[in-house]
Coordinates of C-alpha atoms in Angstrom, one line a residue:
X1 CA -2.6 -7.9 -9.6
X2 CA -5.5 -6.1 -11.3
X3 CA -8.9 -6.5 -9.5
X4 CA -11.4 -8.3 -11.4
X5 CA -14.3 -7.4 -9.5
X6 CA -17.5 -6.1 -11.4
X7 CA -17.7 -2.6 -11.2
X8 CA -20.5 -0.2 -11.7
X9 CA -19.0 2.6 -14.2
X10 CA -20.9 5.1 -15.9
X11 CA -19.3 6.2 -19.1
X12 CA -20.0 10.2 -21.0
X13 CA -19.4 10.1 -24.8
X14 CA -20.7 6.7 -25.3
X15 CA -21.8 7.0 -28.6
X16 CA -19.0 8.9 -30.1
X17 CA -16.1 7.1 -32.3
X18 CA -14.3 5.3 -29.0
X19 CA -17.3 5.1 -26.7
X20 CA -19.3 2.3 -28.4
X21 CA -15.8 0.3 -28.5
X22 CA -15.3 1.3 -24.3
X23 CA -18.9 0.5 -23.6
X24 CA -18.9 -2.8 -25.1
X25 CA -15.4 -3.7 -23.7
X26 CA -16.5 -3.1 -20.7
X27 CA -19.5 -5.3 -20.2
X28 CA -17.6 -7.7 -21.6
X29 CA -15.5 -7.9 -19.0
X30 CA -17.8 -8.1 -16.5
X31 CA -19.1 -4.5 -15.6
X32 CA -22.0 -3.2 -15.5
X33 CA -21.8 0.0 -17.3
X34 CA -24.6 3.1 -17.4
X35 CA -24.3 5.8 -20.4
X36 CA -25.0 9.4 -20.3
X37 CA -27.3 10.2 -23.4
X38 CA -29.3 13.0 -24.6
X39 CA -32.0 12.0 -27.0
X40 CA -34.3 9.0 -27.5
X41 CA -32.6 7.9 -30.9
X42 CA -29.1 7.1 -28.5
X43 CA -30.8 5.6 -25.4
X44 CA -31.6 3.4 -27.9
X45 CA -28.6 2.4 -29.1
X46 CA -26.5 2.7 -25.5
X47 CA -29.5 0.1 -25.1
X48 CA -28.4 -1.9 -27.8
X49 CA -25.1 -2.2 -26.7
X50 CA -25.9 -3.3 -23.2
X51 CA -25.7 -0.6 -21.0
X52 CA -28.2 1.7 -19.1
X53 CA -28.9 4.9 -21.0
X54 CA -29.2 7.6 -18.4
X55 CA -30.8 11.5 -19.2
X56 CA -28.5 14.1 -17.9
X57 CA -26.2 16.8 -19.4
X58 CA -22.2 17.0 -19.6
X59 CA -22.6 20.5 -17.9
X60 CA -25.4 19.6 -15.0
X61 CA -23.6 18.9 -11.8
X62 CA -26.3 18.1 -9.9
X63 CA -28.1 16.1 -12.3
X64 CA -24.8 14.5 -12.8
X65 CA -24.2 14.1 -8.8
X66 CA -27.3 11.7 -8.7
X67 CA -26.6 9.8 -11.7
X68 CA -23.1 8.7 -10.2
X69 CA -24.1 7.7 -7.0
X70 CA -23.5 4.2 -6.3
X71 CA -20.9 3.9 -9.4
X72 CA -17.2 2.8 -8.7
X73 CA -15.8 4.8 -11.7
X74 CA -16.6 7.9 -14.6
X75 CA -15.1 7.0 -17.6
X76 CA -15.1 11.0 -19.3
X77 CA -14.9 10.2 -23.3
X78 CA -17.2 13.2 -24.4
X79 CA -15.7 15.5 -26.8
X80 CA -17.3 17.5 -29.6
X81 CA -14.0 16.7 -32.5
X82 CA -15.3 18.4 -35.9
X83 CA -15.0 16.6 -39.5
X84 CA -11.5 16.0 -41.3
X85 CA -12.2 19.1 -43.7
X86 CA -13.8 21.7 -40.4
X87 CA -10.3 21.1 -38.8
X88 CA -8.5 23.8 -39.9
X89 CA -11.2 26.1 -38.4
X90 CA -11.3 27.5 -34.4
X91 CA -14.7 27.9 -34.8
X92 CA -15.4 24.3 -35.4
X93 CA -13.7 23.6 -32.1
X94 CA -15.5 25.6 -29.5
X95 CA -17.8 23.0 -28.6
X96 CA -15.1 20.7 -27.5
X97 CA -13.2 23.3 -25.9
X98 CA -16.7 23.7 -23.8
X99 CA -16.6 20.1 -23.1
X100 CA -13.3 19.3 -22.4
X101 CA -13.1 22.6 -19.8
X102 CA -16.6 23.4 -18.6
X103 CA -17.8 19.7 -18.9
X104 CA -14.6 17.9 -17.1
X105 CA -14.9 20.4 -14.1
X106 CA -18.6 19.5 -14.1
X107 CA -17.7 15.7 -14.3
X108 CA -14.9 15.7 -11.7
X109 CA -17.0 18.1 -9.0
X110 CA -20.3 15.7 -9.6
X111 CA -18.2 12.5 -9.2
X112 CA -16.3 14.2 -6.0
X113 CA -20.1 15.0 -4.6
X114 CA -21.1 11.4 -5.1
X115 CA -18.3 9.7 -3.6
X116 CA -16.8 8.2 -6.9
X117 CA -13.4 6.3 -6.0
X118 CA -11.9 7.2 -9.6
X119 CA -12.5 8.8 -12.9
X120 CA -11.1 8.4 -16.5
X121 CA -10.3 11.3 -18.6
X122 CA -10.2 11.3 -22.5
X123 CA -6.9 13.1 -23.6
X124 CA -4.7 13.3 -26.8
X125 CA -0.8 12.5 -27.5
X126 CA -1.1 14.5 -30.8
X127 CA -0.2 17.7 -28.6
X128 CA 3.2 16.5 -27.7
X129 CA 6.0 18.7 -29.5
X130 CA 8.2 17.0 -32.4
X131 CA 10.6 14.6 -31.4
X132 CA 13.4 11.7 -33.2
X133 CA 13.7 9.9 -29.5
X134 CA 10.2 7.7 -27.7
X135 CA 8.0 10.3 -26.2
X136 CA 7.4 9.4 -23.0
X137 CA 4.8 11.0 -20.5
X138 CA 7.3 12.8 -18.9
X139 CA 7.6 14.9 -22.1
X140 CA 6.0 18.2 -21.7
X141 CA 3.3 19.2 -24.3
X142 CA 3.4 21.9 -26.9
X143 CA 0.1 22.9 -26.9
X144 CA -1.3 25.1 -29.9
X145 CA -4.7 26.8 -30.3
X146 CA -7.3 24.6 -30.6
X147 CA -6.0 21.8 -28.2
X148 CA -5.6 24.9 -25.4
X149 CA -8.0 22.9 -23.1
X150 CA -6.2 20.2 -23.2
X151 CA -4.2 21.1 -19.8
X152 CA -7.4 22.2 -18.6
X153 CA -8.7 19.3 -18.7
X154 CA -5.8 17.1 -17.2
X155 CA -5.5 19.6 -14.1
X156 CA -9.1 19.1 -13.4
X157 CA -7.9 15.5 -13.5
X158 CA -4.7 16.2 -11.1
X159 CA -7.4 18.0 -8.9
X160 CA -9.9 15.1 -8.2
X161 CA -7.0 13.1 -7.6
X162 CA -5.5 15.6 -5.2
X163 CA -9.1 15.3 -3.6
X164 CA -8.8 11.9 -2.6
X165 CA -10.0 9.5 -5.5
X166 CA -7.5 8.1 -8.4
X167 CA -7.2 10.2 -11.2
X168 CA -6.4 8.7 -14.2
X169 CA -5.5 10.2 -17.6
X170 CA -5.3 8.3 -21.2
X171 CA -3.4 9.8 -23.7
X172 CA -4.7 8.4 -27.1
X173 CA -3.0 8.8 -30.3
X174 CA -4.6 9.2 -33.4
X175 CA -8.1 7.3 -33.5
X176 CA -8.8 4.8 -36.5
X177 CA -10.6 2.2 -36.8
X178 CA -15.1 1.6 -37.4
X179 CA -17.2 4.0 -36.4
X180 CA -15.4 7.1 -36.9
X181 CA -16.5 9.7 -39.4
X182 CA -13.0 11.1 -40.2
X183 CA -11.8 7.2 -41.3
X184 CA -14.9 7.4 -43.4
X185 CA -13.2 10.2 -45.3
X186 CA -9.9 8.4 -45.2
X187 CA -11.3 5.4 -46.6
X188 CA -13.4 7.0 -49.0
X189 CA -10.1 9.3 -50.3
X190 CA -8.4 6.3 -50.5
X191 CA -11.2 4.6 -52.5
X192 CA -10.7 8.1 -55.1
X193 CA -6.8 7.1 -55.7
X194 CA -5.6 9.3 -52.8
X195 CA -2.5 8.4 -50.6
X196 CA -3.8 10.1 -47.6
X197 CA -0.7 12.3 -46.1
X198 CA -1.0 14.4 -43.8
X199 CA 2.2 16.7 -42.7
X200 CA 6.0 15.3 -43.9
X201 CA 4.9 11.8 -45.3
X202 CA 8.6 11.3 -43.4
X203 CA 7.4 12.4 -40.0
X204 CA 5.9 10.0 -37.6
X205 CA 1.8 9.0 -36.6
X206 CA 1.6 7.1 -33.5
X207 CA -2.3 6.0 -33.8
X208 CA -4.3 3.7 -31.9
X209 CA -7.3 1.7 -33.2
X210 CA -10.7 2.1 -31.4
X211 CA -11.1 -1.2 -30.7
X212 CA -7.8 -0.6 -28.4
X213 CA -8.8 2.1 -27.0
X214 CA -11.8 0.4 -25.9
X215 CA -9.8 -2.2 -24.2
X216 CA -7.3 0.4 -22.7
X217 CA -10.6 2.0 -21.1
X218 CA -11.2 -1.3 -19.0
X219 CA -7.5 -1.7 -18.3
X220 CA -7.6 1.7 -16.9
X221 CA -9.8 0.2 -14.2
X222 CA -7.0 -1.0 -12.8
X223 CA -3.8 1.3 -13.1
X224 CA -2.8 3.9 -10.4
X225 CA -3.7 7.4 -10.6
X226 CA -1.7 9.2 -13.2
X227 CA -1.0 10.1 -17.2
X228 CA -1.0 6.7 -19.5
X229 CA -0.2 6.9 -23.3
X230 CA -2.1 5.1 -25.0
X231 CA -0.8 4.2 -28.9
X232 CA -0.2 1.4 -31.2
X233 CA 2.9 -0.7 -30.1
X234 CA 4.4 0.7 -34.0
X235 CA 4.8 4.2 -34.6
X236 CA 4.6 4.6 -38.5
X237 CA 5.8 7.2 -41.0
X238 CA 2.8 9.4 -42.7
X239 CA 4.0 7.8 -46.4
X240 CA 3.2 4.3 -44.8
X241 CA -0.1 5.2 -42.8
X242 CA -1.5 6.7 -45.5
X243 CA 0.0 3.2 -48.0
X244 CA -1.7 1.5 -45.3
X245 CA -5.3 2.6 -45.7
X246 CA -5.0 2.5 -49.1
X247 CA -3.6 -1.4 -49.6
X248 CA -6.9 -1.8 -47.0
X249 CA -9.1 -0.9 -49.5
X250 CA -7.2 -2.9 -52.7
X251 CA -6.4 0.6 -54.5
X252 CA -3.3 2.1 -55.9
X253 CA -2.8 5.4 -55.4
X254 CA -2.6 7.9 -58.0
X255 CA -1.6 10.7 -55.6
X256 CA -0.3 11.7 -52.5
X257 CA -2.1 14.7 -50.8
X258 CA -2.3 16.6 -48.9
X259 CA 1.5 16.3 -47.5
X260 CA 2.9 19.7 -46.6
X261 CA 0.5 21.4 -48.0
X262 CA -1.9 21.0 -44.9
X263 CA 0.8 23.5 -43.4
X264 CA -0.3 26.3 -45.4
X265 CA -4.3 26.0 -43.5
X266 CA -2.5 27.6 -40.1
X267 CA -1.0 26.4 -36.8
X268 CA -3.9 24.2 -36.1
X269 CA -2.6 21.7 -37.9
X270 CA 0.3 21.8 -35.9
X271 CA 0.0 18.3 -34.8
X272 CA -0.2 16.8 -38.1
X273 CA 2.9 18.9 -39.1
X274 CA 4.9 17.1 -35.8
X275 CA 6.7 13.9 -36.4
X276 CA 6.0 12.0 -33.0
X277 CA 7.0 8.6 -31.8
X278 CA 4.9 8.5 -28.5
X279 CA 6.0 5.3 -26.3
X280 CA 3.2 3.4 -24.7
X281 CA 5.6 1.4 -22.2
X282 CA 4.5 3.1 -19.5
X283 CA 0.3 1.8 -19.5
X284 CA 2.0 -1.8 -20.4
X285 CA 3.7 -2.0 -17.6
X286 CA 1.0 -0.8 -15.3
X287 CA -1.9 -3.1 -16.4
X288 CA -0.7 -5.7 -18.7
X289 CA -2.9 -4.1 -21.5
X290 CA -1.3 -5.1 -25.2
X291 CA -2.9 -3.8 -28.0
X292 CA -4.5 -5.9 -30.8
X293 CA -3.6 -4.6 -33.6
X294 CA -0.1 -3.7 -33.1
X295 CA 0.6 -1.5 -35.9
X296 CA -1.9 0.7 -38.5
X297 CA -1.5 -1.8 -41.1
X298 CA -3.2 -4.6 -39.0
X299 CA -5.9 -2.3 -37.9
X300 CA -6.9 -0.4 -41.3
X301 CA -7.5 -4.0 -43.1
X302 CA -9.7 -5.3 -40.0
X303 CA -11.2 -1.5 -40.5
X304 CA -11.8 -1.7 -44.2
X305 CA -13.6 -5.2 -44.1
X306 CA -16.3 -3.7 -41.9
X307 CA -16.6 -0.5 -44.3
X308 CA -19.6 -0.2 -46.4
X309 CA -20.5 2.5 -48.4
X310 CA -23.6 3.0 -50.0
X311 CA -24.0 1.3 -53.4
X312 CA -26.3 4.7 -55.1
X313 CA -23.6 6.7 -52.9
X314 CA -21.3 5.4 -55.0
X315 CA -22.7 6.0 -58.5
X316 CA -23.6 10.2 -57.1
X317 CA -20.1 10.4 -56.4
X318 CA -19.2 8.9 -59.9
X319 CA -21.6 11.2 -61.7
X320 CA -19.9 14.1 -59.8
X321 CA -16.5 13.0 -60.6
X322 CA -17.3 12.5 -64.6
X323 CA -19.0 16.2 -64.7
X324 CA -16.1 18.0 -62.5
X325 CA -13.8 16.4 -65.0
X326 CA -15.5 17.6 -67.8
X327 CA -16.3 21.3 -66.3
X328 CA -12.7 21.1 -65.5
X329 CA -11.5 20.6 -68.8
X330 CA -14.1 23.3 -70.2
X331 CA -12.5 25.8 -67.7
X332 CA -9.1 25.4 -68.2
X333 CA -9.4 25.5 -71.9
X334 CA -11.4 28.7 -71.5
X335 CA -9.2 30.1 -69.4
X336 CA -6.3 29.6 -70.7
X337 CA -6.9 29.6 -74.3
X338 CA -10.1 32.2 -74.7
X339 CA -9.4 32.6 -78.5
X340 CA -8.9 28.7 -79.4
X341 CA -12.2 27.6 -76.7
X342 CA -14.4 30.2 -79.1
X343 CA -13.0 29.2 -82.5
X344 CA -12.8 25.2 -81.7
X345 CA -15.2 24.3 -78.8
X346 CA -16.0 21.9 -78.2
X347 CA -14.1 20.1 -80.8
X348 CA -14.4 17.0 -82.9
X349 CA -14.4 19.8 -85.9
X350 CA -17.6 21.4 -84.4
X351 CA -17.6 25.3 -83.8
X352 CA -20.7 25.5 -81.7
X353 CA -19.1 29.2 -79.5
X354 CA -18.2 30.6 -82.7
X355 CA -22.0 30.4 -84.5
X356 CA -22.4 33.1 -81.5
X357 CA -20.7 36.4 -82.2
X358 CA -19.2 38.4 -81.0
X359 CA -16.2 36.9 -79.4
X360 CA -15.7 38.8 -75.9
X361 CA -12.2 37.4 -74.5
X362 CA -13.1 38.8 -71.0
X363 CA -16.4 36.8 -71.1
X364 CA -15.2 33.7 -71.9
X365 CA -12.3 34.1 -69.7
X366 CA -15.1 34.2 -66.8
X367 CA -17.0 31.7 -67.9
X368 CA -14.0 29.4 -68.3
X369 CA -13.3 30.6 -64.2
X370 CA -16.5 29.2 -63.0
X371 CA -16.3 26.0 -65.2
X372 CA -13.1 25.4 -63.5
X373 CA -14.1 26.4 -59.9
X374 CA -17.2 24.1 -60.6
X375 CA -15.1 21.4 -61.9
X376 CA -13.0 21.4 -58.8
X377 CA -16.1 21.3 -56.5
X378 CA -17.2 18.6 -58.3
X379 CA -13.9 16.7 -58.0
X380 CA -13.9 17.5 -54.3
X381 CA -17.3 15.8 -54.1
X382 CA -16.4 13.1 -55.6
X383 CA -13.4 12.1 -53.5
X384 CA -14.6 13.0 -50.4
X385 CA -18.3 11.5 -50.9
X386 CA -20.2 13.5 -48.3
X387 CA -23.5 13.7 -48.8
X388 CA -23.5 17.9 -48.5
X389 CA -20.9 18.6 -50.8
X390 CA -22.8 16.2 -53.5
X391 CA -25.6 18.2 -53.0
X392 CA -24.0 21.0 -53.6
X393 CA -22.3 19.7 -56.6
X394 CA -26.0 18.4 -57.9
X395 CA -27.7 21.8 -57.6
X396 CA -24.6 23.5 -59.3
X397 CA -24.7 20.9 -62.4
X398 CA -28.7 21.1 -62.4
X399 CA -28.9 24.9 -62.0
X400 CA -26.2 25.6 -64.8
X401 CA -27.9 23.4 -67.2
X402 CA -31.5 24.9 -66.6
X403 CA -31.3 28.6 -68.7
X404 CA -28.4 26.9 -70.6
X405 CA -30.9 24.1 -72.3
X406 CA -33.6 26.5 -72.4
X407 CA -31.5 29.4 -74.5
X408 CA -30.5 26.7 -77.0
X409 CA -33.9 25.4 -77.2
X410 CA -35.1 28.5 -78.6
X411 CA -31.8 30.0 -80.5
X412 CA -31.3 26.1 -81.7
X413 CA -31.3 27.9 -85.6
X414 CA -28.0 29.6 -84.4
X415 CA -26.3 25.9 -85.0
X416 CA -24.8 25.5 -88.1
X417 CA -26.8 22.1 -88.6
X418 CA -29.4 20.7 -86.9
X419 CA -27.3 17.8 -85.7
X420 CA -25.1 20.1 -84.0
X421 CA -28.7 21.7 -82.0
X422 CA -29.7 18.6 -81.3
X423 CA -26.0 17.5 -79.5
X424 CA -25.9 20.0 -77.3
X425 CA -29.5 19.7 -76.1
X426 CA -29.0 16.2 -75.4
X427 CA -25.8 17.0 -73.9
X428 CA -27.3 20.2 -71.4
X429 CA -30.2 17.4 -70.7
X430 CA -27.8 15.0 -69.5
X431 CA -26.4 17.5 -67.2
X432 CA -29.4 18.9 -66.0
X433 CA -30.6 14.9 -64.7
X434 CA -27.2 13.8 -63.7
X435 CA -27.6 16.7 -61.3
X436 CA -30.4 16.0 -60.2
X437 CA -29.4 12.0 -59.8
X438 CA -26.4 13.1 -57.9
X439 CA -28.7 15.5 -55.2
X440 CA -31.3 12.2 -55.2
X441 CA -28.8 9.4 -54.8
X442 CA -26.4 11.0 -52.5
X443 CA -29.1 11.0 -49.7
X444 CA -31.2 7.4 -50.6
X445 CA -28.7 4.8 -49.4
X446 CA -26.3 6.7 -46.8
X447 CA -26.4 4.7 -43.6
X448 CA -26.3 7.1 -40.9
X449 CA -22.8 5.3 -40.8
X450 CA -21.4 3.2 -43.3
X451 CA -20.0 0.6 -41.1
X452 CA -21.1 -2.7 -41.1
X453 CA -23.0 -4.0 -38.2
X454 CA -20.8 -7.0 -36.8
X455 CA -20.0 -9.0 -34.0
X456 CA -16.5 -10.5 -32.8
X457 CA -13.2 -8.2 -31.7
X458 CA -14.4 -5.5 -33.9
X459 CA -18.5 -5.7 -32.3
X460 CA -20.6 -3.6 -34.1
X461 CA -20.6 0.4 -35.2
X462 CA -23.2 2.6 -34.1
X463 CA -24.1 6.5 -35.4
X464 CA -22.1 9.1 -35.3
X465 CA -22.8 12.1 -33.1
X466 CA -21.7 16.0 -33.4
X467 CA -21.4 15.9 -29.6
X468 CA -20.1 13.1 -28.4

């Protein structure tokens, strides 16, 4: 029978994507929880949520050592994970290779030195090789490069349970769910048209929503020592996880991406390449711990009711979208058609290129390459609606249309009327201030995270961190 007795547990990582939903769960059953934190801005929201932010670092052992005396259990959930579009990248994973190797030692030798009876570890089920039958825990892992610490981190694990206390290790599938910065990008792609695929949209995802993993967390309390998967009672296909976030936010898509394609950025996106039904029998059996939302389609419509994106957001991200089009369509037609763009641009029976002789086919040719890479940028911006790449995307519009407006405003006679002038001033104006609209707007109403403060089985989303 599990033991219901209020514990003291002290919890790393508590203002990441799970640790708000493990901190809360945890008090509500009873605990009395204490958070690691770093800066002012998260004491006060580990405050918020209940707990007692403590000042000490992931890598201080003896600061560490006198924070956990007198706690019954560590919960470890700090992990640095980069964005959806820095995945790809080794470099953007260093700092939680740090954390998962140097930082778990420190965790496990601290909690050893203070007499902790048992310590949760943070690991992932994505590293578990392709496979048709249930992947249990007995299945070895097929680790690729930037999930090498992985194994690192479980044998630290294996080692404080070798020392006398009760190891125990949760395996979580792929996180969704409020209050994670890569669901923002989902939700937001989604939002753009975009079936989010990623691998064979026939392989399998076997997900687990945060507010699950929360509860798994205080279940863990409870089980023996050992390695728990921890997953969504449904393994789905990638076609129907990605149909699932976008039915959550009421919007057909237009597209599938990226699919295979995401093979072609290099073996670290090996796990999203796997097809993977992991079985989470084994943590069922132990604690009695069901999950909420059974299956993704459950969890991404109670996710998408809490999503809120800025309102001005929005509108940046719909100026950026109308002027990649149109650079888009400039490019291509200059790129592909040099000759035509200069006799017929920009159409409508206007000839505005050709009252500028000579015609220079590898000029245009160039030109018609940077409208297009431009375009695409802007595109990109659009869909994925983060706040840097509509920067970018602002400056780029503004900057273009700056010596482009002023040129015309002095050659204006070069028009053949002076309706023709007076078009594409108004047109190079518009550009210039939707740019700069698109760098103001994208920064004026972008909570620090778009989800929507709220109470009940979801509870309410706090910020984001880099380091969590």
């Amino acid at each position: 029978m599990p033991d219901r007795t209020a514990k003291r547990v002290f919890v790393t990582g508590a203002t990441g994507a799970i640790g708000p939903h493990a901190v809360r769960a945890l008090i509500e059953a009873g605990h009395q929880v204490s958070a690691m934190v770093r800066t002012r801005e998260k004491a006060g929201v580990v405050a918020e949520m209940g707990a007692v932010p403590v000042f000490v670092s992931i890598f201080d052992v003896d600061g560490m050592t006198r924070a956990f005396e007198g706690h019954d259990a560590v919960v470890n959930l700090a992990t640095a994970i980069p964005s959806t579009f820095a995945y790809p990248f080794a470099r953007a994973w260093r700092d939680n290779a740090r954390i998962r190797t140097e930082g778990t030692t420190a965790v496990v030798d601290a909690a050893l030195a203070a007499g902790v009876g048992r310590v949760i570890q943070e690991s992932i089920a994505l590293a578990y090789p392709s496979r048709d039958d249930p992947i249990t825990e007995d299945v070895s892992m097929a680790i690729y490069p930037v999930v090498e610490s992985t194994p690192l981190s479980e044998n630290t694990i294996r080692r404080f349970t070798e020392a006398g206390g009760a190891g125990v290790v949760l395996r979580f599938g792929l996180f969704y769910g409020p209050g994670s910065s890569q669901n923002n990008d989902m939700l937001t792609m989604a939002k753009a048209g975009v079936r989010v695929v990623y691998g064979p949209p026939d392989g399998y995802f076997s997900p687990i929503h945060l507010v699950d993993a929360g509860r798994a967390v205080v279940a863990a309390l409870d089980a023996g020592a050992g390695v728990y998967n921890v997953v969504d009672d449904e393994p789905m296909t990638k076609h129907d996880y990605g149909q699932a976030i976008s039915d959550a936010v009421g919007r057909r898509p237009l597209i599938g991406a990226p699919g295979r394609l995401i093979g072609l950025a290099g073996q670290n996106m090996a796990a999203v390449m796997r097809s993977q039904r992991v079985s989470n029998q084994r943590f069922k059996d132990a604690t009695g711990w069901r999950p909420v939302y059974p299956n993704a389609r459950d969890g991404w419509r109670a996710t998408a009711d809490l999503w809120q994106p800025g309102r001005l957001l929005m509108l940046a991200r719909a100026l950026a979208a109308i002027i990649g089009i149109f650079f888009c369509a400039i490019g291509c037609w200059a790129t592909l058609a040099p000759s035509n763009w200069y006799q017929q641009f920009p159409g409508f029976g206007r000839h505005w290129a050709l009252s500028e002789p000579p015609y220079n086919e590898h000029l245009i040719t160039d030109l018609g390459g940077f409208y297009l890479a431009a375009g695409v940028a802007g595109v990109v911006a659009a869909v994925i609606g983060r706040q840097g790449w509509l920067l970018a995307m602002g400056l780029i519009a503004a900057i273009e249309a700056v010596p482009h407006l002023v040129f015309h405003a002095v050659h204006h006679h070069h028009f053949a009327t002076t309706g023709d002038a007076v078009a594409s001033l108004v047109l190079l104006a518009a550009q210039m201030v939707a740019g700069v609209a698109i760098m103001v707007l994208s920064g004026r109403d972008a909570p620090a995270s778009p989800w929507r403060r709220e109470g009940g089985s979801l509870g309410a989303s706090v910020r984001n961190s880099s380091i969590r």
